[in-house]
Amino acid sequence: MRVEQIPAASFFSLLSEEGLRIRLGPFNVRISTNLRHLAEQLHFLYAHYELVEDEITEFHVKIVSKRSIPRPFSASVHFLVDDQEPFPPAPVNQALAILEWGINLAIALRTNHLLLFHSAAVERNGNVLLLPAWPGSGKTTLCTVLAHRGFRLFSDEFGLMDTECDELLPVPRLMSLKNQSIDVIKRYLPEASMGQAIPHTQKGTVAHVRPPQESIEQSAKTAKARWIIFPKWVADSPLRLERLPQSEAFLLLASNSFNYEILGEAAYKAVTRLVKTCHCYKLVYSDFDRVLTALNELTDGG
């Protein structure tokens, strides 16, 4: 059963009482909230996700609204994971943003059976393209375009790698666009399912894009990486796709991992194998049509 099959009238009751238990790739998450407007947003943006019943739930998360004691007419929202509150409270209208960041934080801090790269990941022709990048590089914007133009979304945030078999695991979650990228994607991908813009967050204005249904439905289908590309959007720049030495790719990839030091030798060996078996590049771009042509040619060529 999928979220979209739950009547809207029943959805808020589910969230506010027993909680919504859904599958996010390899993780099961239970979400609870007492906010009706957040329930409406989730019913739309989580429409294609599968509900789970008799399975272990890795993360129990809540978004609750509370009145401020010094300002009794001002409400705020609080994110809780397993009854712990890692963030300061935020304005009520930012509930969805806080929820999405909170789930990402829980995955990043509590998943150490997998090697976690700070990387977008998409799949084409049975192989994964990793896009590791620092914040501000345009990683999510490029990932959103690729996910709607012939690539299967694994994640815009995490490259999840099983170090025993070197398989990448999909976790196709909402893609969080920021500031100017919101209007860019609205113009370039008018078919994308996007939530409301949320202004004045700690990251500026954000809006969330729902992954294509096919990517969610195939979230149990793993694959190995074949390409590692470090992208950077630069305004008005001509497209440059340049080979990267394995030694440089290793350092960049290891530094873009959430838990490389925790996994130690297993992580070192896994990253070594990854850069040796992948084609590694640096990418500078400003035009989506040109970068799509280049990446289609690259991934078609094997």
Short mmCIF file of N, CA and C in Angstrom, two decimals, residues 30-34 38 60-64 78-84 98-99:
data_model
loop_
_atom_site.label_atom_id
_atom_site.label_comp_id
_atom_site.label_asym_id
_atom_site.label_seq_id
_atom_site.Cartn_x
_atom_site.Cartn_y
_atom_site.Cartn_z
N ARG A 30 9.31 5.89 10.98
CA ARG A 30 7.99 6.18 11.52
C ARG A 30 7.91 7.68 11.79
N ILE A 31 6.95 8.35 11.15
CA ILE A 31 6.79 9.80 11.25
C ILE A 31 5.49 10.12 11.97
N SER A 32 5.59 10.98 12.97
CA SER A 32 4.40 11.43 13.69
C SER A 32 4.39 12.96 13.71
N THR A 33 3.19 13.54 13.65
CA THR A 33 3.07 14.99 13.78
C THR A 33 1.66 15.36 14.20
N ASN A 34 1.55 16.51 14.86
CA ASN A 34 0.24 17.05 15.21
C ASN A 34 -0.09 18.28 14.37
N LEU A 38 1.40 20.16 7.73
CA LEU A 38 2.49 19.26 7.39
C LEU A 38 1.93 17.95 6.83
N HIS A 60 12.47 6.70 14.52
CA HIS A 60 11.17 7.18 14.97
C HIS A 60 11.30 8.70 15.10
N VAL A 61 10.62 9.43 14.23
CA VAL A 61 10.78 10.88 14.21
C VAL A 61 9.44 11.55 14.43
N LYS A 62 9.49 12.74 15.05
CA LYS A 62 8.28 13.50 15.34
C LYS A 62 8.50 14.97 15.01
N ILE A 63 7.46 15.60 14.55
CA ILE A 63 7.41 17.06 14.46
C ILE A 63 6.23 17.50 15.32
N VAL A 64 6.53 18.25 16.37
CA VAL A 64 5.47 18.69 17.27
C VAL A 64 5.48 20.20 17.36
N HIS A 78 9.22 21.51 16.76
CA HIS A 78 10.37 20.81 17.31
C HIS A 78 10.50 19.47 16.60
N PHE A 79 11.74 19.15 16.18
CA PHE A 79 12.03 17.85 15.57
C PHE A 79 12.61 16.93 16.63
N LEU A 80 12.05 15.73 16.74
CA LEU A 80 12.53 14.73 17.70
C LEU A 80 12.84 13.44 16.96
N VAL A 81 13.97 12.84 17.26
CA VAL A 81 14.30 11.51 16.76
C VAL A 81 14.56 10.62 17.96
N ASP A 82 13.76 9.58 18.10
CA ASP A 82 13.82 8.72 19.28
C ASP A 82 13.77 9.57 20.56
N ASP A 83 12.89 10.58 20.55
CA ASP A 83 12.64 11.49 21.67
C ASP A 83 13.81 12.39 22.02
N GLN A 84 14.82 12.47 21.16
CA GLN A 84 15.92 13.41 21.33
C GLN A 84 15.73 14.57 20.35
N ILE A 98 12.45 21.13 8.42
CA ILE A 98 13.07 20.58 9.63
C ILE A 98 12.96 19.05 9.63
N LEU A 99 11.82 18.53 9.20
CA LEU A 99 11.63 17.08 9.14
C LEU A 99 12.64 16.45 8.18
#
